[in-house]
PDB file of C-alpha atoms in Angstrom:
ATOM      1  CA  MET O   1    -219.439-118.091 162.147  1.00 40.00           C
ATOM      2  CA  ALA O   2    -220.301-117.605 165.778  1.00 40.00           C
ATOM      3  CA  LEU O   3    -217.447-118.663 167.996  1.00 39.00           C
ATOM      4  CA  ASN O   4    -216.715-118.378 171.662  1.00 42.00           C
ATOM      5  CA  ASN O   5    -213.772-119.102 173.899  1.00 44.00           C
ATOM      6  CA  GLN O   6    -214.927-122.716 174.394  1.00 47.00           C
ATOM      7  CA  THR O   7    -215.463-123.501 170.724  1.00 56.00           C
ATOM      8  CA  GLN O   8    -212.720-124.838 168.458  1.00 78.00           C
ATOM      9  CA  VAL O   9    -212.676-123.204 165.037  1.00 82.00           C
ATOM     10  CA  ALA O  10    -214.047-125.607 162.409  1.00 85.00           C
ATOM     11  CA  GLU O  11    -213.034-123.522 159.412  1.00 89.00           C
ATOM     12  CA  PHE O  12    -211.077-120.412 158.550  1.00 92.00           C
ATOM     13  CA  ILE O  13    -211.882-117.520 156.257  1.00 91.00           C
ATOM     14  CA  LEU O  14    -209.172-116.667 153.748  1.00 91.00           C
ATOM     15  CA  GLN O  15    -209.421-112.940 153.194  1.00 87.00           C
ATOM     16  CA  GLY O  16    -207.612-113.153 149.852  1.00 81.00           C
ATOM     17  CA  PHE O  17    -206.699-110.144 147.760  1.00 83.00           C
ATOM     18  CA  SER O  18    -209.747-107.947 147.494  1.00 73.00           C
ATOM     19  CA  GLU O  19    -213.122-107.402 149.085  1.00 73.00           C
ATOM     20  CA  ASN O  20    -214.505-106.481 145.679  1.00 74.00           C
ATOM     21  CA  PRO O  21    -215.901-109.617 143.922  1.00 74.00           C
ATOM     22  CA  HIS O  22    -215.522-107.926 140.506  1.00 79.00           C
ATOM     23  CA  PHE O  23    -211.749-108.479 140.749  1.00 84.00           C
ATOM     24  CA  ASP O  24    -212.167-112.217 141.353  1.00 86.00           C
ATOM     25  CA  ILE O  25    -212.338-113.045 137.644  1.00 90.00           C
ATOM     26  CA  LEU O  26    -209.063-111.192 137.027  1.00 91.00           C
ATOM     27  CA  PHE O  27    -207.310-112.997 139.870  1.00 92.00           C
ATOM     28  CA  PHE O  28    -208.803-116.307 138.694  1.00 93.00           C
ATOM     29  CA  CYS O  29    -207.427-115.859 135.162  1.00 95.00           C
ATOM     30  CA  PHE O  30    -204.029-114.763 136.492  1.00 94.00           C
ATOM     31  CA  PHE O  31    -203.538-117.708 138.848  1.00 95.00           C
ATOM     32  CA  LEU O  32    -205.027-120.250 136.435  1.00 96.00           C
ATOM     33  CA  SER O  33    -202.665-119.130 133.666  1.00 96.00           C
ATOM     34  CA  PHE O  34    -199.549-119.406 135.808  1.00 96.00           C
ATOM     35  CA  TYR O  35    -200.715-122.667 137.399  1.00 97.00           C
ATOM     36  CA  VAL O  36    -201.213-124.299 133.994  1.00 97.00           C
ATOM     37  CA  LEU O  37    -197.830-122.942 132.883  1.00 95.00           C
ATOM     38  CA  ALA O  38    -196.169-124.365 136.020  1.00 96.00           C
ATOM     39  CA  ILE O  39    -197.733-127.818 135.628  1.00 96.00           C
ATOM     40  CA  ILE O  40    -197.002-128.081 131.904  1.00 94.00           C
ATOM     41  CA  GLY O  41    -193.492-126.604 132.153  1.00 93.00           C
ATOM     42  CA  ASN O  42    -192.328-128.787 135.037  1.00 95.00           C
ATOM     43  CA  SER O  43    -193.993-131.903 133.605  1.00 94.00           C
ATOM     44  CA  LEU O  44    -192.224-131.353 130.273  1.00 91.00           C
ATOM     45  CA  ILE O  45    -188.871-131.014 132.031  1.00 92.00           C
ATOM     46  CA  ILE O  46    -189.440-134.259 133.959  1.00 93.00           C
ATOM     47  CA  ALA O  47    -190.558-136.137 130.830  1.00 91.00           C
ATOM     48  CA  SER O  48    -187.771-134.811 128.594  1.00 90.00           C
ATOM     49  CA  ILE O  49    -185.049-135.701 131.110  1.00 90.00           C
ATOM     50  CA  TRP O  50    -186.629-139.095 131.729  1.00 91.00           C
ATOM     51  CA  ILE O  51    -186.576-140.149 128.054  1.00 88.00           C
ATOM     52  CA  THR O  52    -183.115-138.723 127.266  1.00 88.00           C
ATOM     53  CA  ALA O  53    -180.345-141.059 128.386  1.00 85.00           C
ATOM     54  CA  GLY O  54    -177.725-138.338 127.951  1.00 86.00           C
ATOM     55  CA  LEU O  55    -179.413-136.294 130.698  1.00 88.00           C
ATOM     56  CA  HIS O  56    -179.286-139.049 133.305  1.00 91.00           C
ATOM     57  CA  THR O  57    -176.653-137.162 135.296  1.00 92.00           C
ATOM     58  CA  PRO O  58    -176.671-135.752 138.862  1.00 93.00           C
ATOM     59  CA  MET O  59    -177.481-132.195 137.732  1.00 90.00           C
ATOM     60  CA  TYR O  60    -180.612-133.278 135.866  1.00 92.00           C
ATOM     61  CA  PHE O  61    -181.556-135.776 138.571  1.00 95.00           C
ATOM     62  CA  PHE O  62    -181.707-132.838 140.978  1.00 95.00           C
ATOM     63  CA  LEU O  63    -183.620-130.824 138.371  1.00 93.00           C
ATOM     64  CA  ILE O  64    -186.321-133.532 138.206  1.00 95.00           C
ATOM     65  CA  ASN O  65    -186.724-133.305 141.977  1.00 96.00           C
ATOM     66  CA  LEU O  66    -186.928-129.504 141.789  1.00 95.00           C
ATOM     67  CA  ALA O  67    -189.670-129.800 139.162  1.00 95.00           C
ATOM     68  CA  LEU O  68    -191.586-132.244 141.382  1.00 96.00           C
ATOM     69  CA  LEU O  69    -191.298-129.913 144.377  1.00 96.00           C
ATOM     70  CA  ASP O  70    -192.474-126.951 142.291  1.00 95.00           C
ATOM     71  CA  ILE O  71    -195.531-128.944 141.180  1.00 97.00           C
ATOM     72  CA  ILE O  72    -196.328-129.935 144.778  1.00 97.00           C
ATOM     73  CA  CYS O  73    -195.739-126.408 146.085  1.00 95.00           C
ATOM     74  CA  THR O  74    -198.078-124.675 143.637  1.00 96.00           C
ATOM     75  CA  THR O  75    -200.694-127.481 143.642  1.00 97.00           C
ATOM     76  CA  THR O  76    -200.988-127.269 147.424  1.00 96.00           C
ATOM     77  CA  VAL O  77    -202.052-123.612 147.211  1.00 96.00           C
ATOM     78  CA  VAL O  78    -203.440-122.581 143.829  1.00 96.00           C
ATOM     79  CA  PRO O  79    -206.300-125.075 143.193  1.00 95.00           C
ATOM     80  CA  LYS O  80    -207.976-124.146 146.508  1.00 94.00           C
ATOM     81  CA  LEU O  81    -207.522-120.464 145.684  1.00 94.00           C
ATOM     82  CA  LEU O  82    -209.082-121.008 142.247  1.00 94.00           C
ATOM     83  CA  GLU O  83    -211.998-122.873 143.820  1.00 92.00           C
ATOM     84  CA  ASN O  84    -212.676-120.023 146.233  1.00 90.00           C
ATOM     85  CA  LEU O  85    -212.403-117.407 143.476  1.00 90.00           C
ATOM     86  CA  ALA O  86    -214.718-119.348 141.154  1.00 89.00           C
ATOM     87  CA  GLU O  87    -217.369-120.042 143.789  1.00 85.00           C
ATOM     88  CA  GLY O  88    -217.113-116.661 145.499  1.00 80.00           C
ATOM     89  CA  LYS O  89    -216.370-118.234 148.885  1.00 80.00           C
ATOM     90  CA  LYS O  90    -213.318-117.741 151.060  1.00 86.00           C
ATOM     91  CA  THR O  91    -213.470-120.599 153.538  1.00 90.00           C
ATOM     92  CA  ILE O  92    -211.150-123.521 154.190  1.00 93.00           C
ATOM     93  CA  PRO O  93    -211.893-126.336 156.712  1.00 93.00           C
ATOM     94  CA  PHE O  94    -209.554-126.646 159.696  1.00 93.00           C
ATOM     95  CA  VAL O  95    -208.219-130.073 158.651  1.00 94.00           C
ATOM     96  CA  GLU O  96    -207.631-128.924 155.079  1.00 95.00           C
ATOM     97  CA  CYS O  97    -205.831-125.835 156.374  1.00 95.00           C
ATOM     98  CA  MET O  98    -203.474-127.930 158.521  1.00 95.00           C
ATOM     99  CA  THR O  99    -202.870-130.316 155.616  1.00 96.00           C
ATOM    100  CA  GLN O 100    -202.043-127.374 153.367  1.00 96.00           C
ATOM    101  CA  ILE O 101    -199.540-126.070 155.914  1.00 95.00           C
ATOM    102  CA  PHE O 102    -197.874-129.490 156.257  1.00 97.00           C
ATOM    103  CA  VAL O 103    -197.520-130.219 152.526  1.00 97.00           C
ATOM    104  CA  PHE O 104    -196.531-126.673 151.583  1.00 95.00           C
ATOM    105  CA  SER O 105    -193.931-126.440 154.374  1.00 94.00           C
ATOM    106  CA  TRP O 106    -192.565-129.834 153.324  1.00 96.00           C
ATOM    107  CA  ALA O 107    -192.188-128.746 149.694  1.00 95.00           C
ATOM    108  CA  LEU O 108    -190.697-125.347 150.553  1.00 92.00           C
ATOM    109  CA  GLY O 109    -188.255-126.753 153.121  1.00 92.00           C
ATOM    110  CA  SER O 110    -187.196-129.551 150.782  1.00 95.00           C
ATOM    111  CA  GLU O 111    -186.630-127.042 147.990  1.00 94.00           C
ATOM    112  CA  LEU O 112    -184.330-125.060 150.275  1.00 92.00           C
ATOM    113  CA  LEU O 113    -182.255-128.174 150.973  1.00 95.00           C
ATOM    114  CA  LEU O 114    -182.291-129.225 147.323  1.00 96.00           C
ATOM    115  CA  PHE O 115    -180.796-125.895 146.241  1.00 94.00           C
ATOM    116  CA  THR O 116    -177.867-126.561 148.568  1.00 95.00           C
ATOM    117  CA  ALA O 117    -177.386-130.038 147.068  1.00 95.00           C
ATOM    118  CA  MET O 118    -177.500-128.530 143.571  1.00 93.00           C
ATOM    119  CA  ALA O 119    -174.925-125.893 144.563  1.00 93.00           C
ATOM    120  CA  TYR O 120    -172.654-128.662 145.892  1.00 94.00           C
ATOM    121  CA  ASP O 121    -173.064-130.553 142.621  1.00 94.00           C
ATOM    122  CA  ARG O 122    -171.949-127.488 140.632  1.00 91.00           C
ATOM    123  CA  TYR O 123    -169.034-126.955 143.060  1.00 93.00           C
ATOM    124  CA  VAL O 124    -167.773-130.493 142.505  1.00 94.00           C
ATOM    125  CA  ALA O 125    -168.284-130.276 138.723  1.00 90.00           C
ATOM    126  CA  ILE O 126    -166.300-127.050 138.371  1.00 90.00           C
ATOM    127  CA  CYS O 127    -163.813-127.135 141.250  1.00 90.00           C
ATOM    128  CA  ARG O 128    -163.110-130.873 141.457  1.00 91.00           C
ATOM    129  CA  PRO O 129    -163.943-132.265 138.004  1.00 89.00           C
ATOM    130  CA  LEU O 130    -161.510-135.207 138.215  1.00 92.00           C
ATOM    131  CA  HIS O 131    -163.324-136.530 141.300  1.00 92.00           C
ATOM    132  CA  TYR O 132    -166.845-135.765 140.045  1.00 93.00           C
ATOM    133  CA  SER O 133    -167.837-139.349 139.228  1.00 92.00           C
ATOM    134  CA  THR O 134    -166.764-140.455 142.712  1.00 93.00           C
ATOM    135  CA  LEU O 135    -168.124-137.563 144.770  1.00 93.00           C
ATOM    136  CA  MET O 136    -171.414-137.451 142.843  1.00 95.00           C
ATOM    137  CA  SER O 137    -172.006-141.147 142.270  1.00 94.00           C
ATOM    138  CA  GLU O 138    -175.501-142.524 141.822  1.00 93.00           C
ATOM    139  CA  LYS O 139    -175.519-143.758 145.418  1.00 95.00           C
ATOM    140  CA  ILE O 140    -174.446-140.390 146.858  1.00 96.00           C
ATOM    141  CA  CYS O 141    -177.006-138.507 144.743  1.00 96.00           C
ATOM    142  CA  GLY O 142    -179.716-140.885 145.938  1.00 96.00           C
ATOM    143  CA  MET O 143    -178.685-140.327 149.556  1.00 97.00           C
ATOM    144  CA  LEU O 144    -178.655-136.545 149.091  1.00 96.00           C
ATOM    145  CA  VAL O 145    -182.142-136.464 147.567  1.00 97.00           C
ATOM    146  CA  THR O 146    -183.503-138.888 150.171  1.00 97.00           C
ATOM    147  CA  GLY O 147    -182.094-136.641 152.892  1.00 96.00           C
ATOM    148  CA  VAL O 148    -183.659-133.593 151.246  1.00 97.00           C
ATOM    149  CA  TRP O 149    -187.155-135.113 151.280  1.00 97.00           C
ATOM    150  CA  LEU O 150    -186.806-136.687 154.748  1.00 97.00           C
ATOM    151  CA  ILE O 151    -185.415-133.607 156.499  1.00 95.00           C
ATOM    152  CA  GLY O 152    -187.972-131.378 154.782  1.00 95.00           C
ATOM    153  CA  GLY O 153    -190.754-133.735 155.851  1.00 96.00           C
ATOM    154  CA  MET O 154    -189.523-134.001 159.444  1.00 95.00           C
ATOM    155  CA  ASN O 155    -189.216-130.218 159.746  1.00 94.00           C
ATOM    156  CA  SER O 156    -192.741-129.746 158.407  1.00 95.00           C
ATOM    157  CA  ALA O 157    -194.158-132.492 160.624  1.00 96.00           C
ATOM    158  CA  ILE O 158    -192.659-130.908 163.760  1.00 94.00           C
ATOM    159  CA  HIS O 159    -194.044-127.441 162.975  1.00 94.00           C
ATOM    160  CA  THR O 160    -197.479-128.805 162.013  1.00 95.00           C
ATOM    161  CA  ALA O 161    -197.664-130.978 165.142  1.00 95.00           C
ATOM    162  CA  MET O 162    -196.786-127.973 167.314  1.00 93.00           C
ATOM    163  CA  LEU O 163    -199.451-125.924 165.520  1.00 93.00           C
ATOM    164  CA  LEU O 164    -202.039-128.639 166.196  1.00 92.00           C
ATOM    165  CA  GLN O 165    -201.312-128.341 169.928  1.00 91.00           C
ATOM    166  CA  LEU O 166    -202.631-124.778 169.887  1.00 90.00           C
ATOM    167  CA  SER O 167    -206.242-123.796 170.455  1.00 89.00           C
ATOM    168  CA  PHE O 168    -208.062-121.786 167.801  1.00 90.00           C
ATOM    169  CA  CYS O 169    -211.246-120.359 169.253  1.00 84.00           C
ATOM    170  CA  GLY O 170    -211.561-117.163 167.223  1.00 75.00           C
ATOM    171  CA  PRO O 171    -211.073-114.964 165.348  1.00 83.00           C
ATOM    172  CA  ASN O 172    -210.946-117.224 162.293  1.00 88.00           C
ATOM    173  CA  VAL O 173    -210.087-114.701 159.547  1.00 90.00           C
ATOM    174  CA  ILE O 174    -206.686-115.230 157.873  1.00 90.00           C
ATOM    175  CA  ASP O 175    -205.440-112.106 156.107  1.00 88.00           C
ATOM    176  CA  HIS O 176    -203.849-114.188 153.362  1.00 90.00           C
ATOM    177  CA  PHE O 177    -204.854-116.364 150.386  1.00 91.00           C
ATOM    178  CA  PHE O 178    -203.716-119.674 151.891  1.00 93.00           C
ATOM    179  CA  CYS O 179    -202.839-121.172 155.266  1.00 93.00           C
ATOM    180  CA  GLU O 180    -199.282-120.427 156.380  1.00 89.00           C
ATOM    181  CA  ILE O 181    -197.697-120.655 159.825  1.00 89.00           C
ATOM    182  CA  PRO O 182    -196.816-116.936 160.343  1.00 85.00           C
ATOM    183  CA  GLN O 183    -200.432-115.935 159.632  1.00 86.00           C
ATOM    184  CA  MET O 184    -201.881-118.728 161.784  1.00 90.00           C
ATOM    185  CA  LEU O 185    -200.054-118.014 165.051  1.00 89.00           C
ATOM    186  CA  PRO O 186    -201.775-114.655 165.794  1.00 88.00           C
ATOM    187  CA  LEU O 187    -205.163-116.408 165.539  1.00 90.00           C
ATOM    188  CA  SER O 188    -204.432-118.818 168.381  1.00 89.00           C
ATOM    189  CA  CYS O 189    -206.033-118.165 171.755  1.00 89.00           C
ATOM    190  CA  SER O 190    -203.247-120.056 173.545  1.00 87.00           C
ATOM    191  CA  SER O 191    -199.584-119.155 174.017  1.00 89.00           C
ATOM    192  CA  THR O 192    -197.491-119.322 170.842  1.00 88.00           C
ATOM    193  CA  LYS O 193    -194.088-118.516 172.352  1.00 91.00           C
ATOM    194  CA  VAL O 194    -192.719-122.034 171.814  1.00 91.00           C
ATOM    195  CA  ASN O 195    -193.940-122.023 168.202  1.00 90.00           C
ATOM    196  CA  GLU O 196    -192.361-118.631 167.559  1.00 88.00           C
ATOM    197  CA  LEU O 197    -189.044-119.748 169.091  1.00 90.00           C
ATOM    198  CA  MET O 198    -189.094-122.941 167.029  1.00 89.00           C
ATOM    199  CA  THR O 199    -189.804-120.959 163.857  1.00 85.00           C
ATOM    200  CA  LEU O 200    -186.921-118.605 164.657  1.00 84.00           C
ATOM    201  CA  PHE O 201    -184.637-121.559 165.399  1.00 86.00           C
ATOM    202  CA  THR O 202    -185.531-123.173 162.066  1.00 85.00           C
ATOM    203  CA  ASP O 203    -184.898-119.907 160.204  1.00 78.00           C
ATOM    204  CA  LEU O 204    -181.487-119.520 161.823  1.00 82.00           C
ATOM    205  CA  VAL O 205    -180.326-123.136 161.606  1.00 85.00           C
ATOM    206  CA  LEU O 206    -182.002-124.645 158.554  1.00 85.00           C
ATOM    207  CA  ALA O 207    -182.320-121.606 156.303  1.00 84.00           C
ATOM    208  CA  GLY O 208    -179.179-119.876 157.587  1.00 87.00           C
ATOM    209  CA  THR O 209    -176.963-122.937 157.277  1.00 91.00           C
ATOM    210  CA  ASN O 210    -178.180-123.761 153.772  1.00 91.00           C
ATOM    211  CA  PHE O 211    -177.774-120.156 152.683  1.00 90.00           C
ATOM    212  CA  LEU O 212    -174.176-120.063 153.950  1.00 92.00           C
ATOM    213  CA  LEU O 213    -173.346-123.404 152.311  1.00 93.00           C
ATOM    214  CA  THR O 214    -174.778-122.191 149.012  1.00 92.00           C
ATOM    215  CA  ILE O 215    -172.853-118.908 149.224  1.00 91.00           C
ATOM    216  CA  MET O 216    -169.645-120.806 150.046  1.00 93.00           C
ATOM    217  CA  SER O 217    -170.144-123.174 147.111  1.00 92.00           C
ATOM    218  CA  TYR O 218    -170.600-120.330 144.667  1.00 91.00           C
ATOM    219  CA  GLY O 219    -167.729-118.416 146.216  1.00 91.00           C
ATOM    220  CA  PHE O 220    -165.405-121.321 145.406  1.00 92.00           C
ATOM    221  CA  ILE O 221    -167.019-121.726 141.976  1.00 90.00           C
ATOM    222  CA  ILE O 222    -166.524-118.071 141.005  1.00 89.00           C
ATOM    223  CA  ALA O 223    -162.955-118.050 142.338  1.00 89.00           C
ATOM    224  CA  ASN O 224    -162.184-121.171 140.313  1.00 88.00           C
ATOM    225  CA  ILE O 225    -163.786-119.796 137.141  1.00 86.00           C
ATOM    226  CA  MET O 226    -161.779-116.585 137.393  1.00 85.00           C
ATOM    227  CA  LYS O 227    -158.600-118.684 137.226  1.00 83.00           C
ATOM    228  CA  ILE O 228    -159.562-119.970 133.785  1.00 80.00           C
ATOM    229  CA  ARG O 229    -157.482-118.085 131.221  1.00 79.00           C
ATOM    230  CA  SER O 230    -159.663-118.423 128.103  1.00 79.00           C
ATOM    231  CA  GLU O 231    -162.837-116.369 127.815  1.00 79.00           C
ATOM    232  CA  GLU O 232    -164.583-119.274 126.120  1.00 77.00           C
ATOM    233  CA  GLY O 233    -163.729-121.528 129.060  1.00 74.00           C
ATOM    234  CA  LYS O 234    -165.136-118.984 131.507  1.00 77.00           C
ATOM    235  CA  LYS O 235    -168.371-118.710 129.518  1.00 78.00           C
ATOM    236  CA  ARG O 236    -168.822-122.480 129.452  1.00 76.00           C
ATOM    237  CA  ALA O 237    -168.207-122.727 133.190  1.00 75.00           C
ATOM    238  CA  PHE O 238    -170.642-119.917 133.994  1.00 77.00           C
ATOM    239  CA  SER O 239    -173.286-121.393 131.686  1.00 75.00           C
ATOM    240  CA  THR O 240    -173.362-124.639 133.700  1.00 73.00           C
ATOM    241  CA  CYS O 241    -174.474-122.864 136.885  1.00 79.00           C
ATOM    242  CA  SER O 242    -176.056-119.573 135.775  1.00 80.00           C
ATOM    243  CA  SER O 243    -179.610-120.980 135.597  1.00 82.00           C
ATOM    244  CA  HIS O 244    -179.351-122.437 139.078  1.00 83.00           C
ATOM    245  CA  LEU O 245    -177.904-119.193 140.424  1.00 85.00           C
ATOM    246  CA  ILE O 246    -180.818-117.180 138.999  1.00 86.00           C
ATOM    247  CA  VAL O 247    -183.398-119.569 140.473  1.00 88.00           C
ATOM    248  CA  ILE O 248    -181.895-119.627 143.976  1.00 88.00           C
ATOM    249  CA  THR O 249    -181.550-115.827 143.951  1.00 86.00           C
ATOM    250  CA  ILE O 250    -185.290-115.510 143.301  1.00 85.00           C
ATOM    251  CA  PHE O 251    -186.022-118.137 145.964  1.00 86.00           C
ATOM    252  CA  TYR O 252    -183.901-116.573 148.700  1.00 84.00           C
ATOM    253  CA  PHE O 253    -185.170-113.076 147.904  1.00 83.00           C
ATOM    254  CA  ALA O 254    -188.761-114.257 148.374  1.00 81.00           C
ATOM    255  CA  ALA O 255    -187.863-116.269 151.501  1.00 76.00           C
ATOM    256  CA  PHE O 256    -186.079-113.303 153.079  1.00 75.00           C
ATOM    257  CA  CYS O 257    -189.017-110.974 152.438  1.00 74.00           C
ATOM    258  CA  ALA O 258    -191.533-113.518 153.730  1.00 69.00           C
ATOM    259  CA  TYR O 259    -189.819-115.004 156.781  1.00 65.00           C
ATOM    260  CA  ILE O 260    -186.663-113.138 157.753  1.00 63.00           C
ATOM    261  CA  SER O 261    -187.379-109.446 157.147  1.00 56.00           C
ATOM    262  CA  PRO O 262    -188.107-107.315 160.272  1.00 52.00           C
ATOM    263  CA  SER O 263    -191.654-107.656 161.569  1.00 48.00           C
ATOM    264  CA  THR O 264    -191.940-103.864 161.769  1.00 45.00           C
ATOM    265  CA  SER O 265    -191.736-103.678 157.967  1.00 50.00           C
ATOM    266  CA  TYR O 266    -194.299-106.437 157.408  1.00 53.00           C
ATOM    267  CA  SER O 267    -197.676-105.680 155.885  1.00 67.00           C
ATOM    268  CA  PRO O 268    -200.404-108.107 154.717  1.00 70.00           C
ATOM    269  CA  GLU O 269    -200.238-106.709 151.188  1.00 76.00           C
ATOM    270  CA  LYS O 270    -196.465-107.201 151.046  1.00 77.00           C
ATOM    271  CA  GLY O 271    -196.815-110.713 152.459  1.00 78.00           C
ATOM    272  CA  LYS O 272    -199.369-111.678 149.810  1.00 86.00           C
ATOM    273  CA  ALA O 273    -197.283-110.229 146.982  1.00 85.00           C
ATOM    274  CA  VAL O 274    -194.190-112.147 148.120  1.00 86.00           C
ATOM    275  CA  ALA O 275    -196.251-115.331 148.608  1.00 88.00           C
ATOM    276  CA  VAL O 276    -197.475-115.076 145.012  1.00 91.00           C
ATOM    277  CA  MET O 277    -193.808-115.128 143.974  1.00 90.00           C
ATOM    278  CA  TYR O 278    -192.926-118.429 145.648  1.00 89.00           C
ATOM    279  CA  THR O 279    -196.273-120.213 145.266  1.00 92.00           C
ATOM    280  CA  THR O 280    -197.166-119.228 141.712  1.00 93.00           C
ATOM    281  CA  LEU O 281    -194.535-117.276 139.778  1.00 92.00           C
ATOM    282  CA  SER O 282    -191.381-119.245 140.671  1.00 92.00           C
ATOM    283  CA  PRO O 283    -192.860-122.691 139.852  1.00 93.00           C
ATOM    284  CA  ALA O 284    -193.985-121.306 136.487  1.00 93.00           C
ATOM    285  CA  VAL O 285    -190.805-119.370 135.678  1.00 91.00           C
ATOM    286  CA  ASN O 286    -188.224-121.948 136.834  1.00 90.00           C
ATOM    287  CA  PRO O 287    -188.803-124.299 133.846  1.00 88.00           C
ATOM    288  CA  LEU O 288    -188.431-121.347 131.462  1.00 87.00           C
ATOM    289  CA  ILE O 289    -185.136-120.310 133.064  1.00 86.00           C
ATOM    290  CA  TYR O 290    -183.676-123.815 132.809  1.00 82.00           C
ATOM    291  CA  THR O 291    -185.022-124.332 129.281  1.00 80.00           C
ATOM    292  CA  LEU O 292    -184.018-121.012 127.738  1.00 73.00           C
ATOM    293  CA  ARG O 293    -180.480-121.136 129.143  1.00 71.00           C
ATOM    294  CA  ASN O 294    -179.765-124.850 128.613  1.00 77.00           C
ATOM    295  CA  LYS O 295    -179.122-126.316 125.157  1.00 79.00           C
ATOM    296  CA  ASP O 296    -179.337-129.913 126.415  1.00 80.00           C
ATOM    297  CA  VAL O 297    -182.817-129.389 127.878  1.00 82.00           C
ATOM    298  CA  LYS O 298    -184.010-127.629 124.706  1.00 81.00           C
ATOM    299  CA  THR O 299    -182.735-130.540 122.610  1.00 82.00           C
ATOM    300  CA  ALA O 300    -184.465-133.039 124.904  1.00 80.00           C
ATOM    301  CA  LEU O 301    -187.728-131.075 124.665  1.00 80.00           C
ATOM    302  CA  LYS O 302    -187.555-131.116 120.863  1.00 81.00           C
ATOM    303  CA  LYS O 303    -187.028-134.875 121.004  1.00 79.00           C
ATOM    304  CA  LEU O 304    -190.042-135.202 123.309  1.00 80.00           C
ATOM    305  CA  PHE O 305    -192.257-133.173 120.960  1.00 79.00           C
ATOM    306  CA  VAL O 306    -191.122-135.244 117.968  1.00 78.00           C
ATOM    307  CA  MET O 307    -191.998-138.451 119.826  1.00 74.00           C
ATOM    308  CA  TRP O 308    -195.335-137.004 120.916  1.00 74.00           C
ATOM    309  CA  PHE O 309    -196.443-135.876 117.444  1.00 71.00           C
ATOM    310  CA  SER O 310    -195.212-139.091 115.798  1.00 68.00           C
ATOM    311  CA  PHE O 311    -197.888-141.102 117.605  1.00 62.00           C
TER     312      PHE O 311
END
């Protein structure tokens, strides 16, 4: 596309993974497989919790929201990638690119906040069990989840609005497989200092605060579990939060590599590999982690399958 300094970019070119079109079919099969797994896995978790009255508790209420966010996160990115791989094109319109950034940032930011709420829920359940019904009442859980979605949406809206204030007059090639703020800023032909400062501020305040709160919650949880004298009691306590701990470890590892690691160590290939983790692999693997390590969810899934095949 011919562009000049007076022309606003109408579309971007997503460079993707390889210049060789022969690899497109392999990438297509890979992403399609994990996308289908993510949609089916998270949908089954939502449905099984929904129909099982015994799972209508704060922990599983948060798990439903996590499944919804995983579906949104991967659906924002993967279908467009599959379309480009199938048709052999690598373009994305400007408006669609900005929409992708807004929705994806909303889902990712909300997931970060939700993990903190889930860590607090486990802290109350293990460290203050006698006050659990009061501290994690239906009203409080509703307020926590509402805050998660609202704050995540506001954060995304601010960053997207600031990005829309920039001018993009070329080049229009994004060395990535979807539109993301860190890859968009170098393409702007106007100053991005305010955007970069705002991104840094968000990383320090939003991500940093939630990370510290999560670490503190699990610090208290582990200290409290170690006080339990029976080994069986310790195992039961650990089993109630082990799945969540595994999932947030994967999430924060990917987030650190993508957004917080030193820029001198960044490479496009590394950025794409890490992005695959939080856009494709995590949404597909999270349901498996919660299912394989949770007897209640496995029982609910069996009940769902029985109901399904009885029709």
